[in-house]
PDB file of C-alpha atoms in Angstrom:
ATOM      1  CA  UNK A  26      38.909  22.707  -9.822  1.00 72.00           C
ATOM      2  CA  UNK A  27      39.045  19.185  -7.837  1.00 81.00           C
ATOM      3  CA  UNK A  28      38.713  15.588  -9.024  1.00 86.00           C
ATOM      4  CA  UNK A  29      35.066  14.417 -10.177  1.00 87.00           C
ATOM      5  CA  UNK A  30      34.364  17.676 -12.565  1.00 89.00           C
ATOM      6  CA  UNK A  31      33.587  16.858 -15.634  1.00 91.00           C
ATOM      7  CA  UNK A  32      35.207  19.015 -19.003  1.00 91.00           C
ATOM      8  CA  UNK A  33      33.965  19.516 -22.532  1.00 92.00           C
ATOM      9  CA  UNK A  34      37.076  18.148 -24.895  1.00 90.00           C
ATOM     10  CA  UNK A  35      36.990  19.369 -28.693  1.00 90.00           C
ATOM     11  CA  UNK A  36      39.527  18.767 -31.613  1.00 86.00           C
ATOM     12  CA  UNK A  37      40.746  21.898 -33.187  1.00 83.00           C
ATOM     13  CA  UNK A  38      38.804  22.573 -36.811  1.00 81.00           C
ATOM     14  CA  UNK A  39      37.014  19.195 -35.693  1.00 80.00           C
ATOM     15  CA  UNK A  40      33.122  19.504 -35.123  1.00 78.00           C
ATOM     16  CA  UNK A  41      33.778  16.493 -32.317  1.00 80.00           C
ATOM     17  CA  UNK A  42      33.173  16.576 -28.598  1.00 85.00           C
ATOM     18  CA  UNK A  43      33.779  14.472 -25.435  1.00 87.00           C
ATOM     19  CA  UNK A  44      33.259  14.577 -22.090  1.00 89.00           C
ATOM     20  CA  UNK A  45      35.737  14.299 -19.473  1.00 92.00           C
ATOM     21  CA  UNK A  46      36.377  14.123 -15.891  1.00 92.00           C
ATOM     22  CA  UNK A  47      39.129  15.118 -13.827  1.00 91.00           C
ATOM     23  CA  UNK A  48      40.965  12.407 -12.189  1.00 90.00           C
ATOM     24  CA  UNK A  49      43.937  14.356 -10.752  1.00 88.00           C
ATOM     25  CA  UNK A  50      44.724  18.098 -10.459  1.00 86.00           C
ATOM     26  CA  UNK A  51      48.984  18.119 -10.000  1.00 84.00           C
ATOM     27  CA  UNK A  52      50.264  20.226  -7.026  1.00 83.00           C
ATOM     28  CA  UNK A  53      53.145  21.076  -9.722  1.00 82.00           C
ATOM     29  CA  UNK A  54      52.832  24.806 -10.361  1.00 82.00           C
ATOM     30  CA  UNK A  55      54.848  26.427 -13.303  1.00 82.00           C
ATOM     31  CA  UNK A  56      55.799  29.909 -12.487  1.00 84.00           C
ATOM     32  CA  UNK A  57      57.378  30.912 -15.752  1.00 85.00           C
ATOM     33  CA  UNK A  58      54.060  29.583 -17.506  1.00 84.00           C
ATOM     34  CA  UNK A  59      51.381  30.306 -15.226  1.00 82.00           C
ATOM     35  CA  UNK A  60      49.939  26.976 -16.054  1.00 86.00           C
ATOM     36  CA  UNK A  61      48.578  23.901 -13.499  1.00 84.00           C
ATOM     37  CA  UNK A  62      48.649  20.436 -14.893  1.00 88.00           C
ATOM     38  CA  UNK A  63      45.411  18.213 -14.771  1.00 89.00           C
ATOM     39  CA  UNK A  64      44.796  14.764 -15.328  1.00 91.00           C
ATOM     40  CA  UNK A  65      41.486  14.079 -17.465  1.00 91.00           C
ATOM     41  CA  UNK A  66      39.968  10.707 -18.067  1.00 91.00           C
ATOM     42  CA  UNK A  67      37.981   9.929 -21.037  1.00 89.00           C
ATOM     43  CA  UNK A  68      36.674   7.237 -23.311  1.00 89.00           C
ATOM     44  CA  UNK A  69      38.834   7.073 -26.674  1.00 87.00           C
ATOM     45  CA  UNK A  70      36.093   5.193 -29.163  1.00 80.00           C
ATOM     46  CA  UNK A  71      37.250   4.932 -32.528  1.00 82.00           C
ATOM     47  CA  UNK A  72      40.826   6.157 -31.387  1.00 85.00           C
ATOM     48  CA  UNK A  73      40.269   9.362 -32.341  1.00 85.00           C
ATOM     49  CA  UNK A  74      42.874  11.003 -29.489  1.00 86.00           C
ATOM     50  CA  UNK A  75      46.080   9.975 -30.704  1.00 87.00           C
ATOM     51  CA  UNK A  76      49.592  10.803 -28.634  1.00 88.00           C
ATOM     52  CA  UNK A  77      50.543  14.304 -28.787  1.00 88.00           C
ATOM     53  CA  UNK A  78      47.394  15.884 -29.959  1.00 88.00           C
ATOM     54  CA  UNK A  79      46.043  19.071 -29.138  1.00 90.00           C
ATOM     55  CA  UNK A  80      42.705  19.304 -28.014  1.00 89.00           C
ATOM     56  CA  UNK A  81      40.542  22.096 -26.360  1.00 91.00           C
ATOM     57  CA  UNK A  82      39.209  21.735 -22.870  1.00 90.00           C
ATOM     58  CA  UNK A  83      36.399  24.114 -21.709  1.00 89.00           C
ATOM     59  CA  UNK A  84      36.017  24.018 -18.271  1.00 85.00           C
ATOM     60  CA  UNK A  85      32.626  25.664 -16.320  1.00 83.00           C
ATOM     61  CA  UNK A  86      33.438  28.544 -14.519  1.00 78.00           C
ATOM     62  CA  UNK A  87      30.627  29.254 -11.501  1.00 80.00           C
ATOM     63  CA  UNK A  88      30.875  32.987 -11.274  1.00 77.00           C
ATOM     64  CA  UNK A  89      29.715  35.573  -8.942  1.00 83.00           C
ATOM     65  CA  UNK A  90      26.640  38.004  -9.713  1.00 87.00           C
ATOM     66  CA  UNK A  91      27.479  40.886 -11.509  1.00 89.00           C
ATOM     67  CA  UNK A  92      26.797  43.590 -14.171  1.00 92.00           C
ATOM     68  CA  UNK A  93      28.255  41.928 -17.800  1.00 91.00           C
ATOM     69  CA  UNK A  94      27.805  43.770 -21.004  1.00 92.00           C
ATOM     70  CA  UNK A  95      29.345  42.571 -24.427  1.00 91.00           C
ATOM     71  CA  UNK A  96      33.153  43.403 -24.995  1.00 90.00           C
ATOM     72  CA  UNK A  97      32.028  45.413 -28.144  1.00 87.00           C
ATOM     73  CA  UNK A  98      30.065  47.670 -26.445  1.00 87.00           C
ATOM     74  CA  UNK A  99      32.986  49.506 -24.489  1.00 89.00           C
ATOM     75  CA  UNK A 100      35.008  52.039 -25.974  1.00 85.00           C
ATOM     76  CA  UNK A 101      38.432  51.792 -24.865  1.00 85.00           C
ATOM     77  CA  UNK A 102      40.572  54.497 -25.317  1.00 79.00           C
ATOM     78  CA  UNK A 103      43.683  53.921 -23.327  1.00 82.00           C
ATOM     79  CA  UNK A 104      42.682  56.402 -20.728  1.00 84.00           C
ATOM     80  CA  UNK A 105      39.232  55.832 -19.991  1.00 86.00           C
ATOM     81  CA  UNK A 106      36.403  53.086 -20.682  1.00 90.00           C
ATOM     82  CA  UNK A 107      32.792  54.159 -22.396  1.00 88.00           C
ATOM     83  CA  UNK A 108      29.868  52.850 -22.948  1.00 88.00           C
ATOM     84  CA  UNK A 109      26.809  54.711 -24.648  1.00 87.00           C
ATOM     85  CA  UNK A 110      23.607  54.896 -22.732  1.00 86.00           C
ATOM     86  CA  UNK A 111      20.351  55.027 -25.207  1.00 84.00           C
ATOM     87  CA  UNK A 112      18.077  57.906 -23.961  1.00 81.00           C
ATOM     88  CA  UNK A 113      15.702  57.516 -26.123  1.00 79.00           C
ATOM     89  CA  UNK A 114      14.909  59.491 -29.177  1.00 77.00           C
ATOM     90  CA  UNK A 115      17.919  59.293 -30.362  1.00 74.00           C
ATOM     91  CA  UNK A 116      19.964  60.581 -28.087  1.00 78.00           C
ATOM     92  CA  UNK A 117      23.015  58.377 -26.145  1.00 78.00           C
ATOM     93  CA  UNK A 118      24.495  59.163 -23.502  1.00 84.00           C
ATOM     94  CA  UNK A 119      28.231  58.962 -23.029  1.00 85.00           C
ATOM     95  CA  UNK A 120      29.312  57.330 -20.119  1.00 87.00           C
ATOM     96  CA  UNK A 121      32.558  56.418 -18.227  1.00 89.00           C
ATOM     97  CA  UNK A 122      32.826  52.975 -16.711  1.00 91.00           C
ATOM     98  CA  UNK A 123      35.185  50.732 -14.694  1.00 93.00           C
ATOM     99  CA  UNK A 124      35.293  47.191 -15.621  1.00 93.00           C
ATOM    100  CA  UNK A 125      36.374  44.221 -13.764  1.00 92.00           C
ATOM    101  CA  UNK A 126      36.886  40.598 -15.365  1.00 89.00           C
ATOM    102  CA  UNK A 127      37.125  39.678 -18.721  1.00 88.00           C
ATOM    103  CA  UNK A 128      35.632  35.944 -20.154  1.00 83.00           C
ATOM    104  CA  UNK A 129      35.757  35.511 -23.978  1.00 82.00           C
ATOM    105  CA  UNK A 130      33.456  38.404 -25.095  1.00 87.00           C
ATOM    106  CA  UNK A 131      31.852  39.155 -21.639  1.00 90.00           C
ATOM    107  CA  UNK A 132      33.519  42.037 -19.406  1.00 92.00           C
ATOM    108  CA  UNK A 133      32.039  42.664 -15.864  1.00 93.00           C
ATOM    109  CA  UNK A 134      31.146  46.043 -14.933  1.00 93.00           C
ATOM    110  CA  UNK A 135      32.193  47.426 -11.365  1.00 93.00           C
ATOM    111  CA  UNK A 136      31.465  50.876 -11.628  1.00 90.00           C
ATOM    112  CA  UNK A 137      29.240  53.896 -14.402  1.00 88.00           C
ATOM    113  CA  UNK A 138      26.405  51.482 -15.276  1.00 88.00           C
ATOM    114  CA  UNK A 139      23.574  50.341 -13.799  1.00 87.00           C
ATOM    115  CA  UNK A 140      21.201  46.663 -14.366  1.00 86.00           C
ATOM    116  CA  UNK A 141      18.834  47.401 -16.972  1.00 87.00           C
ATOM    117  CA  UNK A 142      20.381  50.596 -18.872  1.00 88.00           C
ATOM    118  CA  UNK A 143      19.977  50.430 -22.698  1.00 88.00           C
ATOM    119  CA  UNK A 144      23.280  50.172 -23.923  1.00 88.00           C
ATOM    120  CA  UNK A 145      24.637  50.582 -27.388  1.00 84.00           C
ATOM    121  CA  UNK A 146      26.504  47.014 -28.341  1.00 81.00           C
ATOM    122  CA  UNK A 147      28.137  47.953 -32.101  1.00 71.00           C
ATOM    123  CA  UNK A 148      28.845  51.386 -33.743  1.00 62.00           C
ATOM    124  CA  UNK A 149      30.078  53.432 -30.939  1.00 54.00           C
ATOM    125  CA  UNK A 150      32.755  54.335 -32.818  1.00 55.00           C
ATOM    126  CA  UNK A 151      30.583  56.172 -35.463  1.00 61.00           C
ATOM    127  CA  UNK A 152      28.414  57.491 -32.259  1.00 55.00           C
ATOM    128  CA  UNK A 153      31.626  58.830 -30.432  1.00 58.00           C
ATOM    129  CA  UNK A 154      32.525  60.726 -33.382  1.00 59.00           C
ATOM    130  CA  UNK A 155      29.298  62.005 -34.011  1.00 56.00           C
ATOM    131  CA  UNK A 156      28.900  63.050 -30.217  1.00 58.00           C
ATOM    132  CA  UNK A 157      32.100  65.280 -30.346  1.00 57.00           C
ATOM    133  CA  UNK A 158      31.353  66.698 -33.636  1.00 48.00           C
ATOM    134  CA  UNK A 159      28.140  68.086 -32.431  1.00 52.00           C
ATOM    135  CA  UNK A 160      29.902  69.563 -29.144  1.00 52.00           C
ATOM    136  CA  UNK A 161      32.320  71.076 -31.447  1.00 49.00           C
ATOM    137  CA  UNK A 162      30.001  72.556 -33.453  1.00 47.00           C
ATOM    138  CA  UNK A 163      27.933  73.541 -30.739  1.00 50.00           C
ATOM    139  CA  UNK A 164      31.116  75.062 -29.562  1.00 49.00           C
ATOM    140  CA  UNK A 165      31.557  77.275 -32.754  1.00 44.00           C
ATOM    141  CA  UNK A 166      27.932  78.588 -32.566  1.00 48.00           C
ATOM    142  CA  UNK A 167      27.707  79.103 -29.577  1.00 46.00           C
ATOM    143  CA  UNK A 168      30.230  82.523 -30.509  1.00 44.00           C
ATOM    144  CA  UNK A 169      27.403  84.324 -32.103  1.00 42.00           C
ATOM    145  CA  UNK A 170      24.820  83.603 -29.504  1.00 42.00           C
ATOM    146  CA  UNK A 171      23.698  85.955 -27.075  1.00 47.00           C
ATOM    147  CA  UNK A 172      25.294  85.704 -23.389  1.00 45.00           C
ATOM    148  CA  UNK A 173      21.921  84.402 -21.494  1.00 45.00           C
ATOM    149  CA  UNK A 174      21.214  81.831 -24.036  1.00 71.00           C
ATOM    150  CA  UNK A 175      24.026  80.163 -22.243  1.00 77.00           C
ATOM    151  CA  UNK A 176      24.998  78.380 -19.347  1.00 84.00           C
ATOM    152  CA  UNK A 177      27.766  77.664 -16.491  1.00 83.00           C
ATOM    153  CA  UNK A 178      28.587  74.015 -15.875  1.00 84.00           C
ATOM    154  CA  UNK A 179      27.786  73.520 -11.821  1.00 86.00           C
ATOM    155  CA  UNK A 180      31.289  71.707 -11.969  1.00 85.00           C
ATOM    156  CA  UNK A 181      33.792  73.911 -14.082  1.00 79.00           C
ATOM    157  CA  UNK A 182      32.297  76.773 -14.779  1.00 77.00           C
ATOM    158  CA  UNK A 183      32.047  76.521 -17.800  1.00 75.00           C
ATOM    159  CA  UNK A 184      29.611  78.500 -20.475  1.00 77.00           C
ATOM    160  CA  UNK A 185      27.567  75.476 -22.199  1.00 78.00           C
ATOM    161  CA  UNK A 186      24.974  75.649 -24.709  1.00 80.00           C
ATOM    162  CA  UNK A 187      21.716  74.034 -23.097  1.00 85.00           C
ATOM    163  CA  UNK A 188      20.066  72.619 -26.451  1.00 81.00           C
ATOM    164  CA  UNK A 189      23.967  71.084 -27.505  1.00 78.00           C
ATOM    165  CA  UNK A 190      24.329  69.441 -24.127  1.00 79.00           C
ATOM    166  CA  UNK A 191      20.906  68.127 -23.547  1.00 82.00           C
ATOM    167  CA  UNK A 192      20.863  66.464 -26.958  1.00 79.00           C
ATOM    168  CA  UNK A 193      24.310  64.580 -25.536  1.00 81.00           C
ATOM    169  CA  UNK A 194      23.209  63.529 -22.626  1.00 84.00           C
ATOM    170  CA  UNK A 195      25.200  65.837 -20.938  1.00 85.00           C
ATOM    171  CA  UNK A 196      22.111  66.918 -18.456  1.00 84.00           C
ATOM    172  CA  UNK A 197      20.421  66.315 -15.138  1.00 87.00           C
ATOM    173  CA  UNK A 198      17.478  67.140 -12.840  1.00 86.00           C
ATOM    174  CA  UNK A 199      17.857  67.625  -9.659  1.00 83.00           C
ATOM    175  CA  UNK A 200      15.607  69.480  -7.317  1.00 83.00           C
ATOM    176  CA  UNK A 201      13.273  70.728  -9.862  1.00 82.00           C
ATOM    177  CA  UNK A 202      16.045  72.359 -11.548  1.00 85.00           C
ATOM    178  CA  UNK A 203      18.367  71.949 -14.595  1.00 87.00           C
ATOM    179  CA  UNK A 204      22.072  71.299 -14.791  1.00 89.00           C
ATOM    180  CA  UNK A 205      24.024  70.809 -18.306  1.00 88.00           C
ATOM    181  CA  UNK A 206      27.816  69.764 -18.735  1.00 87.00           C
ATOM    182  CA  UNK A 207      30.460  70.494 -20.924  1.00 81.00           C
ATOM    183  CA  UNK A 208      31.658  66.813 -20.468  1.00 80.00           C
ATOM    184  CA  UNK A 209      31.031  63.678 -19.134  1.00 84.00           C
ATOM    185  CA  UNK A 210      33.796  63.751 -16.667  1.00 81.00           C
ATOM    186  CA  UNK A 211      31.786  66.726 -14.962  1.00 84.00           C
ATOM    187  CA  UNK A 212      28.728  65.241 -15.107  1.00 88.00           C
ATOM    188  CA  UNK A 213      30.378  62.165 -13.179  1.00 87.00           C
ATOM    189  CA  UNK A 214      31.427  64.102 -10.653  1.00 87.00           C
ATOM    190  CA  UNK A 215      28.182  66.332  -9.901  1.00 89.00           C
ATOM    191  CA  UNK A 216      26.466  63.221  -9.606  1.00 89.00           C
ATOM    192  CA  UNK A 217      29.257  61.903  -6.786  1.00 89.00           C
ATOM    193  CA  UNK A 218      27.738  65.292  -4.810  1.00 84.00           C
ATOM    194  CA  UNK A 219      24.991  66.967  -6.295  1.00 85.00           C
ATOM    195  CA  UNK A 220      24.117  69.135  -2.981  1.00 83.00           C
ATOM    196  CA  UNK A 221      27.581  70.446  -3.228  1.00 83.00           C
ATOM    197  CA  UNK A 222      27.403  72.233  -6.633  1.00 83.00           C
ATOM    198  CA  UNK A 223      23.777  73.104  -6.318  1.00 79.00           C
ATOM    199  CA  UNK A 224      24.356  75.236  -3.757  1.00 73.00           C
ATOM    200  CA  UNK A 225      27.559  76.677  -5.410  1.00 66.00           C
ATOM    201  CA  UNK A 226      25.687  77.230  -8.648  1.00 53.00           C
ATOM    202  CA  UNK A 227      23.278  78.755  -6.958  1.00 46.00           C
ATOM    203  CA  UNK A 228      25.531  81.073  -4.872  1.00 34.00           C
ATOM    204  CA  UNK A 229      27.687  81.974  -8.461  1.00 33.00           C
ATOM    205  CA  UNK A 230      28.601  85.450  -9.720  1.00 34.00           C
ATOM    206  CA  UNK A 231      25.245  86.169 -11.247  1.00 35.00           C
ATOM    207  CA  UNK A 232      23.396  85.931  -8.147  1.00 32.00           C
ATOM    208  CA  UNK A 233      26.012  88.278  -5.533  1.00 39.00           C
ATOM    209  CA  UNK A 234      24.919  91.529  -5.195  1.00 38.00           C
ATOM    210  CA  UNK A 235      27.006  93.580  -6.858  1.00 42.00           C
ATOM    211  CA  UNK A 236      29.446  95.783  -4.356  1.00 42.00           C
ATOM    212  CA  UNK A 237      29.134  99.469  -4.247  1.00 43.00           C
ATOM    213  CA  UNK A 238      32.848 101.279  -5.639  1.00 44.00           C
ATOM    214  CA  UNK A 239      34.763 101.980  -2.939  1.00 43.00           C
ATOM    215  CA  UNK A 240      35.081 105.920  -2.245  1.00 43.00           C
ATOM    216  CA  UNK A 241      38.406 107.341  -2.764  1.00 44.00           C
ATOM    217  CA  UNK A 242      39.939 110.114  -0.715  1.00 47.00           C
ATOM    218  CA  UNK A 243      39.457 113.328  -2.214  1.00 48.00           C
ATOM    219  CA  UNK A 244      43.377 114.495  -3.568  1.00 47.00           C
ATOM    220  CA  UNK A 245      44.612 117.429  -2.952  1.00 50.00           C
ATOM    221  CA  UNK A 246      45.212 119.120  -6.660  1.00 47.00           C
ATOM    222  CA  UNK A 247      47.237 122.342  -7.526  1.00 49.00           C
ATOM    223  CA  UNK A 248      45.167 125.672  -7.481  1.00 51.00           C
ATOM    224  CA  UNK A 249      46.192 127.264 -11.105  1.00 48.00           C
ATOM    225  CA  UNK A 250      45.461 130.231 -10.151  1.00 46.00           C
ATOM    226  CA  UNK A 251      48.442 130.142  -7.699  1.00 51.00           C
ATOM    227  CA  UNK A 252      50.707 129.384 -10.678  1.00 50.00           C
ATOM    228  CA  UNK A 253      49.136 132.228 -12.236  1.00 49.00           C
ATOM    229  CA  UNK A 254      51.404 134.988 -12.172  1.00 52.00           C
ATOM    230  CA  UNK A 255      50.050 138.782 -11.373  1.00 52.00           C
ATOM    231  CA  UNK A 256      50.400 141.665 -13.249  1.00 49.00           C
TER     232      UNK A 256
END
């Protein structure tokens, strides 16, 4: 902010606006309010600005590059931030983001999303719901299924049903191959290292060679006949 700048000024409830310029930015600094004092010069036609009126001042902001989507699209729960990813054909995609700075209804995205994702702006509420009554579901089904209809999660370990977890999103491909999630949290972190749980899926249980028993010493055991007595 320096002298020269010009500000849009607007009366509350009023549909009037002026222009402005900043004459004088104050060096005085109020801790306790957090707030700068500036000096504005305007023209006053019709004496409209009267002594102790409050007016709004929007000053322009030059900001930085970066990924912005709509405040309405994130789902803040307290512990973690989500957005829903459109995947076509119905299907959306749950995923965890970090956000940065916040300007009226525009938050900036540092980390989860990338430029030109599809992104669900309103309703994610009703989509969230939806996503984890379909997992839960899923969940109670998957009970009565047989064993190789399902699936490990690379991450946790995990049995997962492949159709449930595809239709949330909860996939990937990698290497030709295949890998579903019971959650979006390990799906985060497979994509961190992918190589890492490939290769661990793909050394799991169900691919050792099963070991042989080990022999046991043959125990020596009481001869009845010895206990036998003899006529």
């Amino acid at each position: 902010m320096k002298p020269g700048r010009k500000v849009k000024v607007t009366i509350p409830h009023q549909k009037k606006e002026f222009h402005a310029v900043v004459s004088k930015v104050l060096p005085q600094f109020d801790a306790a309010s957090r707030t700068l004092k500036v000096r504005l010069e305007m023209d006053n036609p019709a004496y409209v600005l009267r002594p102790d009126m409050f007016v709004d001042v929007e000053f322009p902001v030059t900001l930085p590059p970066a990924l912005i989507v709509p405040a309405d699209a994130i789902l803040d729960s307290g512990l973690k931030k989500t957005v829903f990813v459109d995947r076509g054909n119905g299907f959306f995609e749950p995923r965890q983001v970090e956000t940065g700075w916040r300007l009226g209804d525009r938050v900036e995205i540092t980390r989860g999303l990338m430029a030109g994702e599809q992104i669900v702006v309103s309703g994610n509420f009703l989509i969230d719901s939806e996503s984890r009554m379909k997992m839960a579901a899923a969940g109670m089904q998957g009970t009565a299924k047989k064993p190789g209809e399902r699936v490990k999660d690379p991450v946790c370990g995990m049995e997962v049903d492949p159709k449930s977890s595809k239709g949330a999103g909860l996939f990937i491909e990698h290497d030709g191959k295949a890998y579903y999630f019971c959650m979006p949290e390990c799906k985060q972190e497979f994509v961190k290292n992918p190589q890492h749980y490939a290769e661990k899926k793909n050394g799991g249980r169900s691919l050792e060679t099963p070991g042989k028993p080990m022999a046991k010493e043959p125990m020596d055991m009481p001869d009845p006949a010895r206990n036998t007595p003899h006529d």
